[in-house]
Amino acid sequence: MAKMWAGRFSKEVDETVNAFNSSISFDGRMYRQDIRGSIAHATMLGDCGIIPHADAKKIIEGLKGILADLDSGALLMDPTAEDIHMFVEAELTRRSGDAGKRLHTARSRNDQVALDIRLTLRDEIAEVRALLKKLLQTLTKLAAQHTETVMPGYTHLQRAQPVTLAHHLLAYVWMLLRDDGRLADAVKRMNYCPLGAGALAGTTYPIDRKQTAALLGFEAPVPNSLDAVSDRDFCAEIGNALALLMVHLSRFSEEIILWCSWEFRFIELDDAYATGSSIMPQKKNPDVTELIRGKTGRVIGDLTTLLTMLKGLPLAYNKDMQEDKGAIFDAIDQVVLCLKTFDPMLATMRVNKENLRAAAAKGFINATDCADYLVKKGLPFRDAYKITGTLVAKCIAEGLTLETLPLEAYKEACPQFEEDVYQAIALETCLNGRISEGGPSAAAVKEQLALADAAIGAL
Ligand code: ARG
C-alpha cells in the first residue's frame, strides 16, 4: 500500500522494514473503535467550521460504509498496510476522494492510537467483567449448596482447622471481587480523551476537545497533550489487574488439581472438562486448570512487557509503544479463554462430601479446640496448648485420634478433662463454634454469603 507520508522520501521502504513496522495484524482488532473515533473527530471538525459540513457528512457516510463492509467481510484488511489508522483513512479517501483527505486535519496517529486503545480496552474490559460476574455467581451458587460441607482448612498444606467448602469458595469470591474492582477502577482512570493532543503539542486549529470527549463517552479530555500521547499507564494498570486475576485463578486451579487427584479425591471433574492420556487408560487429567496455571505466567509476562516497554521512554510518542497492543490484547484474550472454561468446569464438577469430611475428621484438626476446652476450664492457653500437644503425640504413637483417645489418658495428662471433652472436640462443635464474623460456621457463612451476593448484585 502506498505511504501517505511518501512526499519526503525518494525511495520505497525496504520490504522487510515494511513488514517489521506494520501493526495491522494486531491493531486491525481496533477497527470499530478507530472508525468510531474518526466519526467523532469529523463531526467536531464540521461543527467547528474547520472543514466544510458537507465534507464532514461525506466522511461520516464513508466511514459508516467501511465499518459495515469490514463487519460483513465485504472489505478485507490489507495486510501490507502500515496500521489500522492508515488503512481506514486510505480506504476512505478511495471512496470519498478529497473529503476523505480532510479527515486527518488537526489530528495525528499519535492521539488517534492513544484513543483507539482506550476505546478498545473500555469495550473489552466490559466483556471480561461480565464473564467475571458470571463466575462469581457460579461460585456463590456453589457456596450456598455447601455451607454444611465440612472440609479441612490448611496451612502449609497441612490440615489445620475445620472449614466448609462454602467458606473456602467464598474466599475466592472476595479475591475476584477485588479483581473486578481493580478493573473498574483502572477503566475509570483511563476514561479521558486524548483526541486533540495531535502529534504531541496540540494544534493551531480551533478544535473542541470537549465535544469529541463527550461524543465518545469520556469523562473529559486528557488535560496535557504530551501526557495524552505518551503514557500507557492504563495498559499497565489493566495488565496488572488481569495478572492478579490470573494469579487468583491459578491458585484456585492448583487446588482443583490437588482436589481431583486420587490422594485427595475431594471432587471429580465432569468428563467434558477433563482429558485422557494417549497411553495410560486410567487417566483423567485436569488440563483446564493446568492450562490456567500455565497461562498465568504468560499474562504476568504481558504485564512485564508493558512496564519494561515504558520504563526508558522519553516523552512523547516512540514507536516502542506499538508493542503495547500485542501485550495487553494477549492478556485479555488469555483471561477471556480462562474465564470461559473455568466457570462451566466449576459449575459441573462433582463434590465428594464424604471424602472432604473424612479428611477433616482425621489429622487432629480439632487440636486447637481441645486446647480451648482446657482454657475454658481455667488453664492459661500456653499450658493448654502444651498438654494438647502431648496428647496428639500419644495418639500418633498409638494409632488413635483425639476422638478415640480414652478419658483416662486425657485425665492423666490433665485432671481438668471430663467426659464432655468428646463433645467439645466433635467436628460439628469445632466448626459451628467458629461464629466470629468472617468465620466458617454455617451461621457466619450465611451472613458472608448475603454480603457477597449483595456485592455481586451491585456490579
Ligand atoms: N501503529 C502505531 C502504534 O501502534 C500508530 C502510531 C504511529 N505513530 C507514529 N508516529 N509513527 O503505535
PDB file of C-alpha atoms in Angstrom, residues 115-331:
ATOM      1  CA  LEU A 115      -7.728   6.993  21.609  1.00  0.00           C
ATOM      2  CA  ASP A 116      -8.285   3.658  19.884  1.00  0.00           C
ATOM      3  CA  ILE A 117      -6.589   1.653  22.620  1.00  0.00           C
ATOM      4  CA  ARG A 118      -8.631   3.398  25.295  1.00  0.00           C
ATOM      5  CA  LEU A 119     -11.900   2.744  23.439  1.00  0.00           C
ATOM      6  CA  THR A 120     -10.943  -0.871  22.748  1.00  0.00           C
ATOM      7  CA  LEU A 121      -9.901  -1.586  26.303  1.00  0.00           C
ATOM      8  CA  ARG A 122     -13.083   0.004  27.594  1.00  0.00           C
ATOM      9  CA  ASP A 123     -15.167  -2.336  25.410  1.00  0.00           C
ATOM     10  CA  GLU A 124     -13.121  -5.451  26.053  1.00  0.00           C
ATOM     11  CA  ILE A 125     -12.784  -4.979  29.795  1.00  0.00           C
ATOM     12  CA  ALA A 126     -16.575  -4.718  29.945  1.00  0.00           C
ATOM     13  CA  GLU A 127     -16.642  -8.210  28.397  1.00  0.00           C
ATOM     14  CA  VAL A 128     -14.069  -9.530  30.880  1.00  0.00           C
ATOM     15  CA  ARG A 129     -16.082  -8.088  33.761  1.00  0.00           C
ATOM     16  CA  ALA A 130     -19.296  -9.704  32.507  1.00  0.00           C
ATOM     17  CA  LEU A 131     -17.542 -13.102  32.430  1.00  0.00           C
ATOM     18  CA  LEU A 132     -16.097 -12.485  35.854  1.00  0.00           C
ATOM     19  CA  LYS A 133     -19.534 -11.670  37.218  1.00  0.00           C
ATOM     20  CA  LYS A 134     -20.840 -14.919  35.815  1.00  0.00           C
ATOM     21  CA  LEU A 135     -18.041 -16.846  37.530  1.00  0.00           C
ATOM     22  CA  LEU A 136     -18.784 -15.048  40.795  1.00  0.00           C
ATOM     23  CA  GLN A 137     -22.425 -16.077  40.524  1.00  0.00           C
ATOM     24  CA  THR A 138     -21.434 -19.695  39.900  1.00  0.00           C
ATOM     25  CA  LEU A 139     -19.218 -19.599  42.978  1.00  0.00           C
ATOM     26  CA  THR A 140     -21.842 -18.167  45.319  1.00  0.00           C
ATOM     27  CA  LYS A 141     -24.390 -20.632  43.989  1.00  0.00           C
ATOM     28  CA  LEU A 142     -21.986 -23.479  44.778  1.00  0.00           C
ATOM     29  CA  ALA A 143     -21.180 -21.960  48.152  1.00  0.00           C
ATOM     30  CA  ALA A 144     -24.878 -21.797  49.045  1.00  0.00           C
ATOM     31  CA  GLN A 145     -25.073 -25.566  48.479  1.00  0.00           C
ATOM     32  CA  HIS A 146     -22.104 -26.304  50.706  1.00  0.00           C
ATOM     33  CA  THR A 147     -22.478 -24.327  53.921  1.00  0.00           C
ATOM     34  CA  GLU A 148     -22.552 -27.647  55.801  1.00  0.00           C
ATOM     35  CA  THR A 149     -19.883 -29.438  53.749  1.00  0.00           C
ATOM     36  CA  VAL A 150     -17.062 -29.794  56.261  1.00  0.00           C
ATOM     37  CA  MET A 151     -13.523 -29.906  54.959  1.00  0.00           C
ATOM     38  CA  PRO A 152     -10.063 -29.366  56.371  1.00  0.00           C
ATOM     39  CA  GLY A 153      -8.653 -25.876  56.212  1.00  0.00           C
ATOM     40  CA  TYR A 154      -4.898 -25.953  55.618  1.00  0.00           C
ATOM     41  CA  THR A 155      -1.806 -24.000  56.415  1.00  0.00           C
ATOM     42  CA  HIS A 156       1.469 -25.209  54.880  1.00  0.00           C
ATOM     43  CA  LEU A 157      -0.814 -27.699  53.111  1.00  0.00           C
ATOM     44  CA  GLN A 158      -1.115 -29.448  56.492  1.00  0.00           C
ATOM     45  CA  ARG A 159      -4.580 -29.958  57.931  1.00  0.00           C
ATOM     46  CA  ALA A 160      -5.118 -27.086  60.318  1.00  0.00           C
ATOM     47  CA  GLN A 161      -8.680 -26.276  61.408  1.00  0.00           C
ATOM     48  CA  PRO A 162     -12.108 -27.195  60.065  1.00  0.00           C
ATOM     49  CA  VAL A 163     -13.843 -25.021  57.492  1.00  0.00           C
ATOM     50  CA  THR A 164     -16.596 -25.673  54.975  1.00  0.00           C
ATOM     51  CA  LEU A 165     -16.438 -25.793  51.217  1.00  0.00           C
ATOM     52  CA  ALA A 166     -18.697 -22.722  51.163  1.00  0.00           C
ATOM     53  CA  HIS A 167     -16.204 -20.804  53.258  1.00  0.00           C
ATOM     54  CA  HIS A 168     -13.326 -21.880  51.041  1.00  0.00           C
ATOM     55  CA  LEU A 169     -15.150 -20.905  47.836  1.00  0.00           C
ATOM     56  CA  LEU A 170     -16.154 -17.559  49.280  1.00  0.00           C
ATOM     57  CA  ALA A 171     -12.506 -16.736  49.922  1.00  0.00           C
ATOM     58  CA  TYR A 172     -12.090 -16.737  46.129  1.00  0.00           C
ATOM     59  CA  VAL A 173     -15.263 -14.715  45.681  1.00  0.00           C
ATOM     60  CA  TRP A 174     -13.738 -11.834  47.642  1.00  0.00           C
ATOM     61  CA  MET A 175     -10.455 -12.072  45.744  1.00  0.00           C
ATOM     62  CA  LEU A 176     -12.278 -11.984  42.418  1.00  0.00           C
ATOM     63  CA  LEU A 177     -14.486  -9.119  43.569  1.00  0.00           C
ATOM     64  CA  ARG A 178     -11.338  -7.112  44.276  1.00  0.00           C
ATOM     65  CA  ASP A 179     -10.049  -8.039  40.811  1.00  0.00           C
ATOM     66  CA  ASP A 180     -13.246  -6.686  39.335  1.00  0.00           C
ATOM     67  CA  GLY A 181     -12.871  -3.539  41.425  1.00  0.00           C
ATOM     68  CA  ARG A 182      -9.326  -3.052  40.139  1.00  0.00           C
ATOM     69  CA  LEU A 183     -10.502  -3.391  36.529  1.00  0.00           C
ATOM     70  CA  ALA A 184     -13.370  -0.950  37.069  1.00  0.00           C
ATOM     71  CA  ASP A 185     -11.026   1.461  38.767  1.00  0.00           C
ATOM     72  CA  ALA A 186      -8.414   1.302  36.010  1.00  0.00           C
ATOM     73  CA  VAL A 187     -11.072   1.882  33.353  1.00  0.00           C
ATOM     74  CA  LYS A 188     -12.367   4.876  35.281  1.00  0.00           C
ATOM     75  CA  ARG A 189      -8.899   6.420  35.431  1.00  0.00           C
ATOM     76  CA  MET A 190      -8.343   5.638  31.734  1.00  0.00           C
ATOM     77  CA  ASN A 191     -11.607   7.217  30.641  1.00  0.00           C
ATOM     78  CA  TYR A 192     -10.203  10.578  29.467  1.00  0.00           C
ATOM     79  CA  CYS A 193      -9.955  11.514  25.815  1.00  0.00           C
ATOM     80  CA  PRO A 194      -6.546  12.054  24.197  1.00  0.00           C
ATOM     81  CA  LEU A 195      -8.017  13.285  20.901  1.00  0.00           C
ATOM     82  CA  GLY A 196      -6.847  16.780  20.019  1.00  0.00           C
ATOM     83  CA  ALA A 197      -3.396  16.266  21.535  1.00  0.00           C
ATOM     84  CA  GLY A 198      -2.181  16.000  17.941  1.00  0.00           C
ATOM     85  CA  ALA A 199       1.283  14.539  17.485  1.00  0.00           C
ATOM     86  CA  LEU A 200       2.315  15.892  20.894  1.00  0.00           C
ATOM     87  CA  ALA A 201       1.758  19.659  21.072  1.00  0.00           C
ATOM     88  CA  GLY A 202      -1.908  20.184  20.323  1.00  0.00           C
ATOM     89  CA  THR A 203      -2.977  22.104  17.239  1.00  0.00           C
ATOM     90  CA  THR A 204      -3.472  25.598  15.896  1.00  0.00           C
ATOM     91  CA  TYR A 205      -6.974  24.748  14.647  1.00  0.00           C
ATOM     92  CA  PRO A 206      -9.920  25.894  16.790  1.00  0.00           C
ATOM     93  CA  ILE A 207     -10.910  22.358  17.792  1.00  0.00           C
ATOM     94  CA  ASP A 208     -13.367  21.443  20.524  1.00  0.00           C
ATOM     95  CA  ARG A 209     -11.839  18.692  22.618  1.00  0.00           C
ATOM     96  CA  LYS A 210     -14.781  18.649  24.992  1.00  0.00           C
ATOM     97  CA  GLN A 211     -17.105  17.781  22.136  1.00  0.00           C
ATOM     98  CA  THR A 212     -15.116  14.753  20.959  1.00  0.00           C
ATOM     99  CA  ALA A 213     -14.641  13.623  24.556  1.00  0.00           C
ATOM    100  CA  ALA A 214     -18.402  13.796  25.146  1.00  0.00           C
ATOM    101  CA  LEU A 215     -19.270  12.139  21.814  1.00  0.00           C
ATOM    102  CA  LEU A 216     -17.052   9.194  22.701  1.00  0.00           C
ATOM    103  CA  GLY A 217     -18.330   8.808  26.255  1.00  0.00           C
ATOM    104  CA  PHE A 218     -15.229  10.098  28.051  1.00  0.00           C
ATOM    105  CA  GLU A 219     -15.211  11.967  31.330  1.00  0.00           C
ATOM    106  CA  ALA A 220     -13.207  14.882  29.848  1.00  0.00           C
ATOM    107  CA  PRO A 221     -10.202  15.498  27.581  1.00  0.00           C
ATOM    108  CA  VAL A 222      -6.759  14.441  28.924  1.00  0.00           C
ATOM    109  CA  PRO A 223      -5.512  17.789  30.328  1.00  0.00           C
ATOM    110  CA  ASN A 224      -1.950  17.639  28.922  1.00  0.00           C
ATOM    111  CA  SER A 225      -1.240  16.966  25.248  1.00  0.00           C
ATOM    112  CA  LEU A 226       2.153  15.347  25.939  1.00  0.00           C
ATOM    113  CA  ASP A 227       0.717  13.050  28.577  1.00  0.00           C
ATOM    114  CA  ALA A 228      -2.219  12.225  26.291  1.00  0.00           C
ATOM    115  CA  VAL A 229       0.001  10.634  23.648  1.00  0.00           C
ATOM    116  CA  SER A 230       2.903   9.405  25.813  1.00  0.00           C
ATOM    117  CA  ASP A 231       1.595   7.264  28.552  1.00  0.00           C
ATOM    118  CA  ARG A 232       0.277   3.753  28.505  1.00  0.00           C
ATOM    119  CA  ASP A 233      -0.047   3.547  32.264  1.00  0.00           C
ATOM    120  CA  PHE A 234      -3.656   2.461  31.794  1.00  0.00           C
ATOM    121  CA  CYS A 235      -2.437  -0.593  29.859  1.00  0.00           C
ATOM    122  CA  ALA A 236      -0.083  -1.436  32.714  1.00  0.00           C
ATOM    123  CA  GLU A 237      -2.836  -0.904  35.292  1.00  0.00           C
ATOM    124  CA  ILE A 238      -5.248  -3.136  33.420  1.00  0.00           C
ATOM    125  CA  GLY A 239      -2.420  -5.590  32.777  1.00  0.00           C
ATOM    126  CA  ASN A 240      -1.754  -5.690  36.496  1.00  0.00           C
ATOM    127  CA  ALA A 241      -5.416  -6.240  37.329  1.00  0.00           C
ATOM    128  CA  LEU A 242      -5.531  -9.063  34.769  1.00  0.00           C
ATOM    129  CA  ALA A 243      -2.300 -10.607  36.054  1.00  0.00           C
ATOM    130  CA  LEU A 244      -3.635 -10.600  39.610  1.00  0.00           C
ATOM    131  CA  LEU A 245      -6.903 -12.076  38.425  1.00  0.00           C
ATOM    132  CA  MET A 246      -4.919 -14.852  36.754  1.00  0.00           C
ATOM    133  CA  VAL A 247      -2.861 -15.366  39.909  1.00  0.00           C
ATOM    134  CA  HIS A 248      -6.120 -15.914  41.797  1.00  0.00           C
ATOM    135  CA  LEU A 249      -7.460 -18.300  39.160  1.00  0.00           C
ATOM    136  CA  SER A 250      -4.115 -20.071  39.193  1.00  0.00           C
ATOM    137  CA  ARG A 251      -4.134 -20.653  42.960  1.00  0.00           C
ATOM    138  CA  PHE A 252      -7.686 -21.921  42.696  1.00  0.00           C
ATOM    139  CA  SER A 253      -6.649 -24.133  39.774  1.00  0.00           C
ATOM    140  CA  GLU A 254      -3.788 -25.583  41.774  1.00  0.00           C
ATOM    141  CA  GLU A 255      -6.275 -26.565  44.481  1.00  0.00           C
ATOM    142  CA  ILE A 256      -8.631 -28.128  41.958  1.00  0.00           C
ATOM    143  CA  ILE A 257      -5.691 -30.113  40.576  1.00  0.00           C
ATOM    144  CA  LEU A 258      -4.908 -31.385  44.082  1.00  0.00           C
ATOM    145  CA  TRP A 259      -8.545 -31.991  44.935  1.00  0.00           C
ATOM    146  CA  CYS A 260      -9.171 -34.226  41.941  1.00  0.00           C
ATOM    147  CA  SER A 261      -6.027 -36.282  42.497  1.00  0.00           C
ATOM    148  CA  TRP A 262      -6.512 -39.824  43.851  1.00  0.00           C
ATOM    149  CA  GLU A 263      -4.719 -38.754  47.003  1.00  0.00           C
ATOM    150  CA  PHE A 264      -7.433 -36.193  47.829  1.00  0.00           C
ATOM    151  CA  ARG A 265     -10.472 -37.207  45.794  1.00  0.00           C
ATOM    152  CA  PHE A 266     -12.439 -34.199  47.086  1.00  0.00           C
ATOM    153  CA  ILE A 267     -14.010 -33.523  43.705  1.00  0.00           C
ATOM    154  CA  GLU A 268     -14.462 -35.111  40.329  1.00  0.00           C
ATOM    155  CA  LEU A 269     -14.465 -33.057  37.165  1.00  0.00           C
ATOM    156  CA  ASP A 270     -17.173 -33.600  34.596  1.00  0.00           C
ATOM    157  CA  ASP A 271     -15.930 -35.641  31.645  1.00  0.00           C
ATOM    158  CA  ALA A 272     -16.498 -32.657  29.364  1.00  0.00           C
ATOM    159  CA  TYR A 273     -13.907 -30.684  31.309  1.00  0.00           C
ATOM    160  CA  ALA A 274     -11.137 -33.259  31.645  1.00  0.00           C
ATOM    161  CA  THR A 275      -8.905 -35.093  29.206  1.00  0.00           C
ATOM    162  CA  GLY A 276      -7.408 -38.535  28.867  1.00  0.00           C
ATOM    163  CA  SER A 277      -3.922 -39.826  28.267  1.00  0.00           C
ATOM    164  CA  SER A 278      -2.681 -41.189  24.954  1.00  0.00           C
ATOM    165  CA  ILE A 279      -1.074 -44.170  26.737  1.00  0.00           C
ATOM    166  CA  MET A 280      -2.474 -44.601  30.255  1.00  0.00           C
ATOM    167  CA  PRO A 281      -6.095 -45.727  30.011  1.00  0.00           C
ATOM    168  CA  GLN A 282      -6.936 -44.894  33.630  1.00  0.00           C
ATOM    169  CA  LYS A 283      -6.054 -41.207  33.380  1.00  0.00           C
ATOM    170  CA  LYS A 284      -8.468 -38.302  33.736  1.00  0.00           C
ATOM    171  CA  ASN A 285      -6.435 -35.140  33.674  1.00  0.00           C
ATOM    172  CA  PRO A 286      -7.387 -31.655  34.855  1.00  0.00           C
ATOM    173  CA  ASP A 287      -5.934 -29.941  31.772  1.00  0.00           C
ATOM    174  CA  VAL A 288      -8.151 -26.862  32.012  1.00  0.00           C
ATOM    175  CA  THR A 289      -6.802 -25.906  35.401  1.00  0.00           C
ATOM    176  CA  GLU A 290      -3.239 -26.751  34.422  1.00  0.00           C
ATOM    177  CA  LEU A 291      -3.529 -24.504  31.391  1.00  0.00           C
ATOM    178  CA  ILE A 292      -4.900 -21.690  33.533  1.00  0.00           C
ATOM    179  CA  ARG A 293      -1.944 -22.121  35.886  1.00  0.00           C
ATOM    180  CA  GLY A 294       0.389 -22.110  32.875  1.00  0.00           C
ATOM    181  CA  LYS A 295      -1.215 -19.145  31.169  1.00  0.00           C
ATOM    182  CA  THR A 296      -0.837 -17.115  34.342  1.00  0.00           C
ATOM    183  CA  GLY A 297       2.882 -16.922  33.629  1.00  0.00           C
ATOM    184  CA  ARG A 298       2.059 -15.630  30.170  1.00  0.00           C
ATOM    185  CA  VAL A 299      -0.203 -12.852  31.473  1.00  0.00           C
ATOM    186  CA  ILE A 300       2.391 -11.867  34.075  1.00  0.00           C
ATOM    187  CA  GLY A 301       4.803 -11.755  31.124  1.00  0.00           C
ATOM    188  CA  ASP A 302       2.457  -9.401  29.286  1.00  0.00           C
ATOM    189  CA  LEU A 303       2.475  -7.052  32.268  1.00  0.00           C
ATOM    190  CA  THR A 304       6.265  -7.228  32.394  1.00  0.00           C
ATOM    191  CA  THR A 305       6.386  -6.403  28.675  1.00  0.00           C
ATOM    192  CA  LEU A 306       4.271  -3.290  29.235  1.00  0.00           C
ATOM    193  CA  LEU A 307       6.232  -1.991  32.203  1.00  0.00           C
ATOM    194  CA  THR A 308       9.574  -2.677  30.558  1.00  0.00           C
ATOM    195  CA  MET A 309       8.441  -1.079  27.322  1.00  0.00           C
ATOM    196  CA  LEU A 310       7.610   2.159  29.133  1.00  0.00           C
ATOM    197  CA  LYS A 311      10.425   2.493  31.609  1.00  0.00           C
ATOM    198  CA  GLY A 312      13.053   4.119  29.394  1.00  0.00           C
ATOM    199  CA  LEU A 313      10.915   6.135  27.000  1.00  0.00           C
ATOM    200  CA  PRO A 314      11.440   9.875  26.688  1.00  0.00           C
ATOM    201  CA  LEU A 315       8.316  11.954  26.034  1.00  0.00           C
ATOM    202  CA  ALA A 316       6.384  11.907  23.801  1.00  0.00           C
ATOM    203  CA  TYR A 317       5.462   9.108  21.341  1.00  0.00           C
ATOM    204  CA  ASN A 318       8.046   6.456  20.488  1.00  0.00           C
ATOM    205  CA  LYS A 319       7.492   3.516  18.210  1.00  0.00           C
ATOM    206  CA  ASP A 320       8.288   1.168  21.084  1.00  0.00           C
ATOM    207  CA  MET A 321       4.752   1.919  22.188  1.00  0.00           C
ATOM    208  CA  GLN A 322       3.337  -0.064  19.297  1.00  0.00           C
ATOM    209  CA  GLU A 323       4.259  -3.115  21.385  1.00  0.00           C
ATOM    210  CA  ASP A 324       1.592  -2.207  23.955  1.00  0.00           C
ATOM    211  CA  LYS A 325      -1.203  -3.765  21.931  1.00  0.00           C
ATOM    212  CA  GLY A 326       0.288  -7.230  21.488  1.00  0.00           C
ATOM    213  CA  ALA A 327       0.819  -7.450  25.241  1.00  0.00           C
ATOM    214  CA  ILE A 328      -2.458  -6.089  26.544  1.00  0.00           C
ATOM    215  CA  PHE A 329      -4.592  -7.849  23.915  1.00  0.00           C
ATOM    216  CA  ASP A 330      -2.881 -11.140  24.657  1.00  0.00           C
ATOM    217  CA  ALA A 331      -3.542 -10.678  28.378  1.00  0.00           C
TER     218      ALA A 331
END
